[in-house]
């Protein structure tokens, strides 16, 4: 009898192996040119124009404190759009989609959980991979500020003439 497992998207976040539950991922895109208004900065890289709607793009390494300053995206950078959220996370690379057997998934300890967003660890090839909970990546205050900036970006876009 085959053991059950859970699907995860493996990510490279500034050299740190991380994973997101596949069920939480809506889409993975190669990194396009982003609109970076003056209000963007820190871990907010800018906005992706997705079907005429500005989607905030967050540098995941900077947000998690793994990398102090946002760095220019590399050749293999990807955007991960989270299901049910109007946000995309920029990662250095989406490495793979894997099924992890249940015995190889263990809850994360209290220490080293990156502000509570690491909810489990995957045991892979004698190393641990941090499983991130998308709902815990941004605080309520951060979500409100990012949403406000997205509204401003949408208003600016709407003020431009439609050339279609």
XYZ file of C-alpha atoms in Angstrom:
164
model
C 0.000 0.000 0.000
C 1.491 3.376 -1.018
C 1.850 5.988 1.678
C 0.075 9.273 1.201
C 1.868 12.550 0.771
C 1.472 16.254 0.190
C 2.533 18.300 -2.832
C 4.983 21.166 -2.277
C 6.612 23.728 -4.518
C 10.329 23.889 -3.702
C 11.842 27.383 -3.678
C 15.323 28.843 -3.485
C 15.081 31.972 -1.329
C 18.547 33.561 -1.250
C 20.148 30.136 -0.901
C 17.687 28.964 1.757
C 15.547 26.010 0.694
C 11.881 26.726 1.353
C 8.586 25.247 0.225
C 4.998 26.319 -0.209
C 2.076 23.909 -0.141
C 1.106 23.371 -3.780
C -2.545 23.958 -2.864
C -1.634 27.545 -1.852
C -0.021 28.395 -5.200
C -2.168 29.856 -7.972
C 0.528 30.365 -10.594
C 4.279 30.570 -11.185
C 5.565 33.152 -13.666
C 8.987 34.100 -14.971
C 9.966 37.496 -13.624
C 8.745 40.255 -15.982
C 9.598 43.940 -15.830
C 7.865 45.442 -12.821
C 6.451 48.889 -12.291
C 8.283 50.305 -9.268
C 6.578 53.513 -8.122
C 8.388 55.877 -5.742
C 6.381 54.464 -2.809
C 7.832 50.990 -3.375
C 10.905 50.060 -1.428
C 12.201 47.691 1.185
C 10.711 44.306 0.441
C 8.046 45.689 -1.934
C 9.724 45.298 -5.337
C 6.942 46.899 -7.335
C 3.805 45.868 -9.188
C 3.057 43.297 -11.857
C 0.419 44.336 -14.385
C -1.725 41.208 -14.521
C -4.639 41.683 -16.875
C -4.785 45.392 -16.131
C -4.694 44.949 -12.347
C -1.558 45.852 -10.365
C -0.373 42.947 -8.230
C 2.137 43.798 -5.474
C 5.410 41.870 -5.819
C 7.258 41.144 -2.593
C 10.905 40.087 -2.428
C 10.534 37.049 -0.170
C 14.197 36.962 0.912
C 14.064 40.587 2.090
C 10.696 40.086 3.792
C 12.010 37.094 5.743
C 15.242 38.890 6.668
C 17.362 36.309 4.830
C 18.833 39.001 2.596
C 19.320 42.495 4.051
C 18.835 44.476 0.860
C 16.706 43.598 -2.129
C 19.048 42.524 -4.880
C 18.485 42.586 -8.603
C 16.584 39.506 -9.665
C 18.676 36.777 -11.177
C 18.221 34.962 -14.444
C 16.102 32.213 -12.865
C 13.905 34.388 -10.622
C 10.219 33.566 -10.515
C 7.036 35.117 -9.212
C 4.786 32.886 -7.150
C 1.169 34.065 -7.082
C -0.643 32.905 -3.983
C -4.137 31.464 -4.323
C -6.808 33.726 -2.844
C -4.435 36.653 -2.312
C -3.650 39.615 -4.544
C 0.090 39.315 -4.023
C 3.096 37.692 -5.701
C 6.346 36.665 -4.035
C 9.623 36.960 -5.922
C 11.985 34.058 -5.263
C 15.441 33.343 -6.642
C 14.162 30.174 -8.248
C 11.257 27.761 -8.244
C 13.152 24.504 -8.147
C 10.589 21.711 -8.359
C 7.147 20.380 -7.535
C 7.391 17.325 -5.304
C 5.187 14.932 -3.354
C 6.498 14.488 0.180
C 5.484 11.357 2.107
C 3.680 12.169 5.348
C 6.440 10.694 7.577
C 8.930 13.181 6.049
C 6.816 16.188 7.141
C 7.224 17.386 10.702
C 5.906 20.435 12.556
C 8.368 23.280 13.024
C 9.674 23.983 16.493
C 9.007 27.333 18.135
C 12.560 28.561 17.610
C 13.660 29.624 14.166
C 10.196 29.936 12.630
C 10.844 33.281 10.872
C 8.127 35.178 12.761
C 5.802 32.190 12.807
C 5.574 31.756 9.040
C 7.512 28.471 9.032
C 4.911 25.873 9.964
C 6.679 22.627 9.108
C 9.922 21.107 7.909
C 10.396 18.635 5.121
C 13.135 16.051 5.451
C 14.750 15.763 2.015
C 18.040 14.061 1.296
C 19.266 14.529 4.886
C 18.470 18.258 4.901
C 15.532 20.276 6.135
C 13.335 22.449 3.946
C 11.233 25.163 5.618
C 7.528 25.039 4.760
C 6.060 28.551 4.660
C 2.443 29.416 5.441
C 1.411 32.120 2.949
C -1.239 33.499 5.309
C 1.464 34.224 7.898
C 4.016 35.906 5.642
C 2.517 39.401 6.016
C 1.056 40.911 9.169
C -2.402 42.521 9.035
C -0.799 45.976 9.055
C 1.577 45.038 6.225
C -1.331 43.619 4.192
C -3.315 46.837 4.685
C -0.408 49.030 3.555
C 0.330 46.873 0.511
C -3.374 46.862 -0.426
C -3.473 50.668 -0.142
C -0.453 50.984 -2.437
C -2.097 48.583 -4.907
C -5.237 50.765 -4.926
C -3.120 53.843 -5.697
C -1.353 51.959 -8.510
C -4.753 50.870 -9.916
C -6.003 54.490 -9.824
C -2.893 55.694 -11.661
C -3.332 52.981 -14.288
C -7.030 53.806 -14.707
C -6.188 57.479 -15.284
C -4.213 56.615 -18.415
C -6.014 56.508 -21.768
C -6.865 53.062 -23.123
C -4.943 52.546 -26.362
C -6.698 49.328 -27.330
